[in-house]
mmCIF file with all atom_site columns, C-alpha atoms in Angstrom:
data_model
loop_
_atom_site.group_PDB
_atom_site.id
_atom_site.type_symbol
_atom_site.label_atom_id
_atom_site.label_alt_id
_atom_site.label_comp_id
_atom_site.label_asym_id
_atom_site.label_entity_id
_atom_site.label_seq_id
_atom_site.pdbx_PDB_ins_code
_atom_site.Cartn_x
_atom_site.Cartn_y
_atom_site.Cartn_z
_atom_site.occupancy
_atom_site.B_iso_or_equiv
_atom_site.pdbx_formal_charge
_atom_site.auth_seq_id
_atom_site.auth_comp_id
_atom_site.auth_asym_id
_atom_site.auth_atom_id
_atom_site.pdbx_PDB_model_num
ATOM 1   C CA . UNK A 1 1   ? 136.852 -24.674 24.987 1.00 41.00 ? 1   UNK A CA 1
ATOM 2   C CA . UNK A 1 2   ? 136.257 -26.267 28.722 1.00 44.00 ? 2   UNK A CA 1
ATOM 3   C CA . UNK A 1 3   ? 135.760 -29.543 29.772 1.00 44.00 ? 3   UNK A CA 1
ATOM 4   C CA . UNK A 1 4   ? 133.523 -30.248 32.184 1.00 43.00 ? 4   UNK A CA 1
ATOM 5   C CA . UNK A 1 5   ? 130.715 -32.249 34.328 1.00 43.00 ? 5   UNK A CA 1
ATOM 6   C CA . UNK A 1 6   ? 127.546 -31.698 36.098 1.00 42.00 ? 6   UNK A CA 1
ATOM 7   C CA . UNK A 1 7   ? 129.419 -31.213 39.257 1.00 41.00 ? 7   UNK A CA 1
ATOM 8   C CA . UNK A 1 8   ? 131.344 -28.347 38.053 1.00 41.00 ? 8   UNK A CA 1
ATOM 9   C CA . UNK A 1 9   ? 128.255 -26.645 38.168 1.00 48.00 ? 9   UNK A CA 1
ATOM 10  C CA . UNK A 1 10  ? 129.058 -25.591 42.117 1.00 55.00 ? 10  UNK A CA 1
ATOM 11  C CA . UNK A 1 11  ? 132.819 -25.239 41.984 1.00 78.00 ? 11  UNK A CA 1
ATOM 12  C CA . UNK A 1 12  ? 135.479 -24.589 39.401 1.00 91.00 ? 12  UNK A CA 1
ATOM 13  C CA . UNK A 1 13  ? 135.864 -24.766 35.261 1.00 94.00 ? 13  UNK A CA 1
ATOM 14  C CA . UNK A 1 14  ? 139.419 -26.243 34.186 1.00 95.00 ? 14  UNK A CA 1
ATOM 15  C CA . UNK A 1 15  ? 140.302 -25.572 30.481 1.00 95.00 ? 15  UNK A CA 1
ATOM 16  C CA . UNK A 1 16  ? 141.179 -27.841 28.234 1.00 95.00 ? 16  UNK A CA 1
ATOM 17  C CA . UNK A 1 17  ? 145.246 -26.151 28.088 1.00 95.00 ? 17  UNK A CA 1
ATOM 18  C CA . UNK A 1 18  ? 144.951 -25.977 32.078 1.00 96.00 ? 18  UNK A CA 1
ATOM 19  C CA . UNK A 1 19  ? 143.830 -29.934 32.113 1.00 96.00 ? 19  UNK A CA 1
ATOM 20  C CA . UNK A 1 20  ? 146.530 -30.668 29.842 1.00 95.00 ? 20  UNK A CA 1
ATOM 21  C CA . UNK A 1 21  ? 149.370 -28.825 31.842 1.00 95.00 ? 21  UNK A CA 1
ATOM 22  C CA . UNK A 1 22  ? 148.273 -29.978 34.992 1.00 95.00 ? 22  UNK A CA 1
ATOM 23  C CA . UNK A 1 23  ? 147.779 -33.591 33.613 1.00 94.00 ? 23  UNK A CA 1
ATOM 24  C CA . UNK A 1 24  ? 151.525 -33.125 32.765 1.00 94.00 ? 24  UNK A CA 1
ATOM 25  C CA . UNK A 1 25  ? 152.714 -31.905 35.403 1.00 94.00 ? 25  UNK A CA 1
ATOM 26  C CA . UNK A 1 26  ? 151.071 -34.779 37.686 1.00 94.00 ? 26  UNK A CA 1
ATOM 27  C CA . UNK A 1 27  ? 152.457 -37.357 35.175 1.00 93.00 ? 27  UNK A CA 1
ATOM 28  C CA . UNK A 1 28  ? 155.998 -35.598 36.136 1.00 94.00 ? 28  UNK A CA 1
ATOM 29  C CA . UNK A 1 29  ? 155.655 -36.197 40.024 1.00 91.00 ? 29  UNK A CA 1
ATOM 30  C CA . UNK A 1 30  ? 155.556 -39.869 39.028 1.00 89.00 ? 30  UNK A CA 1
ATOM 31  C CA . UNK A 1 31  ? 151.784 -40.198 41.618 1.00 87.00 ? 31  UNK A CA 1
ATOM 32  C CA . UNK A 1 32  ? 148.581 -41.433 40.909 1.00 87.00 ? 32  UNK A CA 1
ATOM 33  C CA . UNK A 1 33  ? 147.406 -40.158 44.318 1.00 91.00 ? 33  UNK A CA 1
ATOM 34  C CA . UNK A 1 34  ? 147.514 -36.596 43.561 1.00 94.00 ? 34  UNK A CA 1
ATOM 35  C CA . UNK A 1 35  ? 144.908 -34.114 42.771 1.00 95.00 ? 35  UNK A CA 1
ATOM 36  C CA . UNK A 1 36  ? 144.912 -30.636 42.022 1.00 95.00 ? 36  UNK A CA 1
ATOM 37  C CA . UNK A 1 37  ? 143.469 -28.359 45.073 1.00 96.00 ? 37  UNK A CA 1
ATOM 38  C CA . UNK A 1 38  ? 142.288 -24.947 44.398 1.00 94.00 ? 38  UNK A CA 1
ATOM 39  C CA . UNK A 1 39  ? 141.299 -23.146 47.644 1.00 92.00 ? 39  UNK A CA 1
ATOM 40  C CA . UNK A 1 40  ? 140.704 -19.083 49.193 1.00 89.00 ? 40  UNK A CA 1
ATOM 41  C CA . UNK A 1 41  ? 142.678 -18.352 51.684 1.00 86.00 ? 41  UNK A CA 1
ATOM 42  C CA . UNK A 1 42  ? 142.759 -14.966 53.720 1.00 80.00 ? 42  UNK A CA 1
ATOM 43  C CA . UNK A 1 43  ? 145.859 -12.714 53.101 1.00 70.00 ? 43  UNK A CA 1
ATOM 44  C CA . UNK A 1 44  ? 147.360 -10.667 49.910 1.00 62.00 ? 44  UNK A CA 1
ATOM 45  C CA . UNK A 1 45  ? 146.055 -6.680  49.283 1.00 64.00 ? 45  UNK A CA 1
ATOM 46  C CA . UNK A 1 46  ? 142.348 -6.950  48.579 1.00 59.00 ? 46  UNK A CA 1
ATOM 47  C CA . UNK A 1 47  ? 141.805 -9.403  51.359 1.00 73.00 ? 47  UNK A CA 1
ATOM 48  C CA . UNK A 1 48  ? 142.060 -13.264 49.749 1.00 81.00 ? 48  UNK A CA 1
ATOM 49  C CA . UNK A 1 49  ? 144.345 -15.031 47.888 1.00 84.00 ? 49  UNK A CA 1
ATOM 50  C CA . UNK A 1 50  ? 143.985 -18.045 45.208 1.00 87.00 ? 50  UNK A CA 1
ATOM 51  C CA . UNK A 1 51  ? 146.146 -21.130 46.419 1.00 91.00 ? 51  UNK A CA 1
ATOM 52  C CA . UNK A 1 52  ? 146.785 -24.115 43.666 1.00 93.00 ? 52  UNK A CA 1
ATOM 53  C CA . UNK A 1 53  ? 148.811 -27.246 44.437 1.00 95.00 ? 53  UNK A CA 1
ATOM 54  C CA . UNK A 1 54  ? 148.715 -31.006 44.448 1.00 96.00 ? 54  UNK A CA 1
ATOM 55  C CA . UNK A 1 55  ? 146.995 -32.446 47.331 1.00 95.00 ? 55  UNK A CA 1
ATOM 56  C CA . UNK A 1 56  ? 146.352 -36.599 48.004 1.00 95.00 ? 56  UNK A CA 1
ATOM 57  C CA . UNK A 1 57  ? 143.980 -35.436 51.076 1.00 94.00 ? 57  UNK A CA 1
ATOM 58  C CA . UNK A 1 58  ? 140.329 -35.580 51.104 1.00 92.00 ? 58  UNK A CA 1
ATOM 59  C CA . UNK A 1 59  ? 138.167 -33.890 53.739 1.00 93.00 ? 59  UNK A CA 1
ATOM 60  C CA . UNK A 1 60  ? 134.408 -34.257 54.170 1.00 93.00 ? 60  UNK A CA 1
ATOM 61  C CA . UNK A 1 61  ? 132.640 -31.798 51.867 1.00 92.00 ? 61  UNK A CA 1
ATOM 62  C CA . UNK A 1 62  ? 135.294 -31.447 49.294 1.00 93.00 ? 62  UNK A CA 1
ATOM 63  C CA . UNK A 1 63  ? 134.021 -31.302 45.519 1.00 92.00 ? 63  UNK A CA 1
ATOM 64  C CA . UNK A 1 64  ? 135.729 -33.048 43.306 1.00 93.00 ? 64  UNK A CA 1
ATOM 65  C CA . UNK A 1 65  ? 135.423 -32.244 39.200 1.00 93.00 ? 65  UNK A CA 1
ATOM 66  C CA . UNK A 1 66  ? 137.194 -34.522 37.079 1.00 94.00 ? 66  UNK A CA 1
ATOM 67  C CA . UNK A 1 67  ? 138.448 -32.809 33.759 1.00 93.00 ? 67  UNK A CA 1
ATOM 68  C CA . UNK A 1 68  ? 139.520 -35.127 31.432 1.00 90.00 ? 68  UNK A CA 1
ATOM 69  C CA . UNK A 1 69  ? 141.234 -37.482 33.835 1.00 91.00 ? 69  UNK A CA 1
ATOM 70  C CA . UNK A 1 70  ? 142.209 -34.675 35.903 1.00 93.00 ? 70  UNK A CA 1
ATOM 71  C CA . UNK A 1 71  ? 140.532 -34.236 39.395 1.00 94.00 ? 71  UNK A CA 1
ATOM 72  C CA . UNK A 1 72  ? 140.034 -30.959 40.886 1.00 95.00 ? 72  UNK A CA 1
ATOM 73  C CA . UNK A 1 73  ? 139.127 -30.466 44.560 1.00 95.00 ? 73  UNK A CA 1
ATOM 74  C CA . UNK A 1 74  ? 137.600 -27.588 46.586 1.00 94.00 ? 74  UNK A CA 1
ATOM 75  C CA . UNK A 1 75  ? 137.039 -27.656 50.146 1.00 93.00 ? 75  UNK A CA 1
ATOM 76  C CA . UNK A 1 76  ? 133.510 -26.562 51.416 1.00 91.00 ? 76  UNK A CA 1
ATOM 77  C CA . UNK A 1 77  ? 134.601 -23.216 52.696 1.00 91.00 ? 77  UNK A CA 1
ATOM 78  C CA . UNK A 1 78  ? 136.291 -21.970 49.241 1.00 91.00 ? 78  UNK A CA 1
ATOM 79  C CA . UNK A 1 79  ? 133.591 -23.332 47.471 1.00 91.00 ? 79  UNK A CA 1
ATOM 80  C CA . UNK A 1 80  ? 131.319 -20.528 47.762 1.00 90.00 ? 80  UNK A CA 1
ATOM 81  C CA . UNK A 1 81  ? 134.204 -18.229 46.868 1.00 88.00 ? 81  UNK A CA 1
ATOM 82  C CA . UNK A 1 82  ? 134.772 -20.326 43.188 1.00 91.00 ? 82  UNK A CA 1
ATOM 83  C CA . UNK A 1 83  ? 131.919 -21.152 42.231 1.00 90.00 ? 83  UNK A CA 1
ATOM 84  C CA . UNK A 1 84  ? 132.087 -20.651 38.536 1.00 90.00 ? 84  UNK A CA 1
ATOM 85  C CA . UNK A 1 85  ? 135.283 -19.936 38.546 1.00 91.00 ? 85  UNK A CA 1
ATOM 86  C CA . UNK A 1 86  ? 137.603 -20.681 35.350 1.00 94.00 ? 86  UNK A CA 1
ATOM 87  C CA . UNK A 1 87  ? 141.249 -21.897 35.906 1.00 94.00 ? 87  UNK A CA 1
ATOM 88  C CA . UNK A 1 88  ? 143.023 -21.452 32.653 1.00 95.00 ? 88  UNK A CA 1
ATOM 89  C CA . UNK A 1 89  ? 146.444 -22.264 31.659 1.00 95.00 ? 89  UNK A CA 1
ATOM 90  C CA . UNK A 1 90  ? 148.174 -19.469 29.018 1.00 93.00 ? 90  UNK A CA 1
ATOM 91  C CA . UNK A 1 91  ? 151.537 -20.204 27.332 1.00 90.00 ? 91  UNK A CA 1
ATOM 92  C CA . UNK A 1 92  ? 152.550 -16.763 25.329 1.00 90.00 ? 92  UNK A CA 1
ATOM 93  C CA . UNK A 1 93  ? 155.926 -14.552 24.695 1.00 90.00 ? 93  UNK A CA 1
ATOM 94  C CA . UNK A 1 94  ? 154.340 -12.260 27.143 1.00 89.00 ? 94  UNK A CA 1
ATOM 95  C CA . UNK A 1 95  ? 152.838 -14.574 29.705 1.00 86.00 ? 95  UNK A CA 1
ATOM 96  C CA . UNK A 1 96  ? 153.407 -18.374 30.796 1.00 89.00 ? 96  UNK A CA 1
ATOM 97  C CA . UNK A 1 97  ? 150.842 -19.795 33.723 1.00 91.00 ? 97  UNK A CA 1
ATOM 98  C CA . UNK A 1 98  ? 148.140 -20.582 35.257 1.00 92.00 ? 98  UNK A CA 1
ATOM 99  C CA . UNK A 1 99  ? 145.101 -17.403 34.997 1.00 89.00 ? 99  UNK A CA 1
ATOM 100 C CA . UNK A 1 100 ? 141.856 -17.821 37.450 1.00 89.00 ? 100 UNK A CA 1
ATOM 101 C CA . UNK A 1 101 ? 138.456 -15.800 35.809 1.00 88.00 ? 101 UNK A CA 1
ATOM 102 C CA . UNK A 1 102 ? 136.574 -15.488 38.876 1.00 86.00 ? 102 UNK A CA 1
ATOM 103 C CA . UNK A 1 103 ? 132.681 -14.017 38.542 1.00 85.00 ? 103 UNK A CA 1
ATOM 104 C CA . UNK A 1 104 ? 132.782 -13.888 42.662 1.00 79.00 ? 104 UNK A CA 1
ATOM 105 C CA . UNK A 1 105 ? 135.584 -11.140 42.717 1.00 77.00 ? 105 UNK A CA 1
ATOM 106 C CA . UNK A 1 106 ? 134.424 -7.789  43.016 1.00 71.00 ? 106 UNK A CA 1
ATOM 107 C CA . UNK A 1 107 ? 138.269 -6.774  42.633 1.00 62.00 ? 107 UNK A CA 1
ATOM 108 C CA . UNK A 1 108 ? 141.618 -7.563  43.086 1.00 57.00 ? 108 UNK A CA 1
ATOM 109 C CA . UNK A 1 109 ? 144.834 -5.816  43.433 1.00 52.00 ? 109 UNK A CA 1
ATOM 110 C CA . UNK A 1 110 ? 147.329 -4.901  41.060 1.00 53.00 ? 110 UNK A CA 1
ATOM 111 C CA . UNK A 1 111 ? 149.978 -7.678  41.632 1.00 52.00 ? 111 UNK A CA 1
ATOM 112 C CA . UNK A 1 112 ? 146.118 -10.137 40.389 1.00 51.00 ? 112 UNK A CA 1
ATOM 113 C CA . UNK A 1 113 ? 147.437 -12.364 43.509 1.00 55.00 ? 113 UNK A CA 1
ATOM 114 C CA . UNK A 1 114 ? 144.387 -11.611 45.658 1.00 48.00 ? 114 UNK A CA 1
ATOM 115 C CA . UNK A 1 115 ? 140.923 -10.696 45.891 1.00 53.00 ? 115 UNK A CA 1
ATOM 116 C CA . UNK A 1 116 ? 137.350 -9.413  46.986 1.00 44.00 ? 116 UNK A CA 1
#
């Protein structure tokens, strides 16, 4: 199941299990001033790469989708590239971490750090 807004609608989908994890891990830095940033950046094997962390910046055309308490941000540029996007969060035997369903990608490479 996702949780989400009417902004969501032009950037990222956070899961319930990836709101949850990152809600814990924020409550773990001990901040209130911290928001999770997804962005595109160039680099890896098929030409860009996902980038996740904890930001307090804000820059003039982020969008910002709050997920059960949890704000995510998206600058302008890597907006077009995640649009629809859905950040889950999978805890298995065979796989702990966060997984990124991306419509946008045409392909990625075998490592699944980048994209095209």
């Amino acid at each position: 199941m996702t949780v989400q807004n009417d902004v969501t609608q032009q950037g990222v989908i956070l899961t319930e299990a990836a709101a949850s994890k990152v809600g814990a891990l924020l409550s773990q830095e001990g901040r209130d001033d911290l928001r999770l940033r997804v962005a595109v950046q160039p680099g890896g094997c098929s030409g860009l790469r996902y980038q996740l962390y904890f930001d307090e910046r804000s820059f003039e055309g982020d969008i910002v989708a709050d997920f059960g308490g949890v704000e995510v941000v998206t600058d302008k540029m890597s907006a077009p590239y995640l649009t629809g996007a859905t950040i889950d969060f999978v805890d298995t035997i065979e796989k702990q971490g966060f997984t990124i369903d991306n419509p946008n990608a045409t392909g990625s490479c075998a490592c699944g750090d980048s994209f095209h």
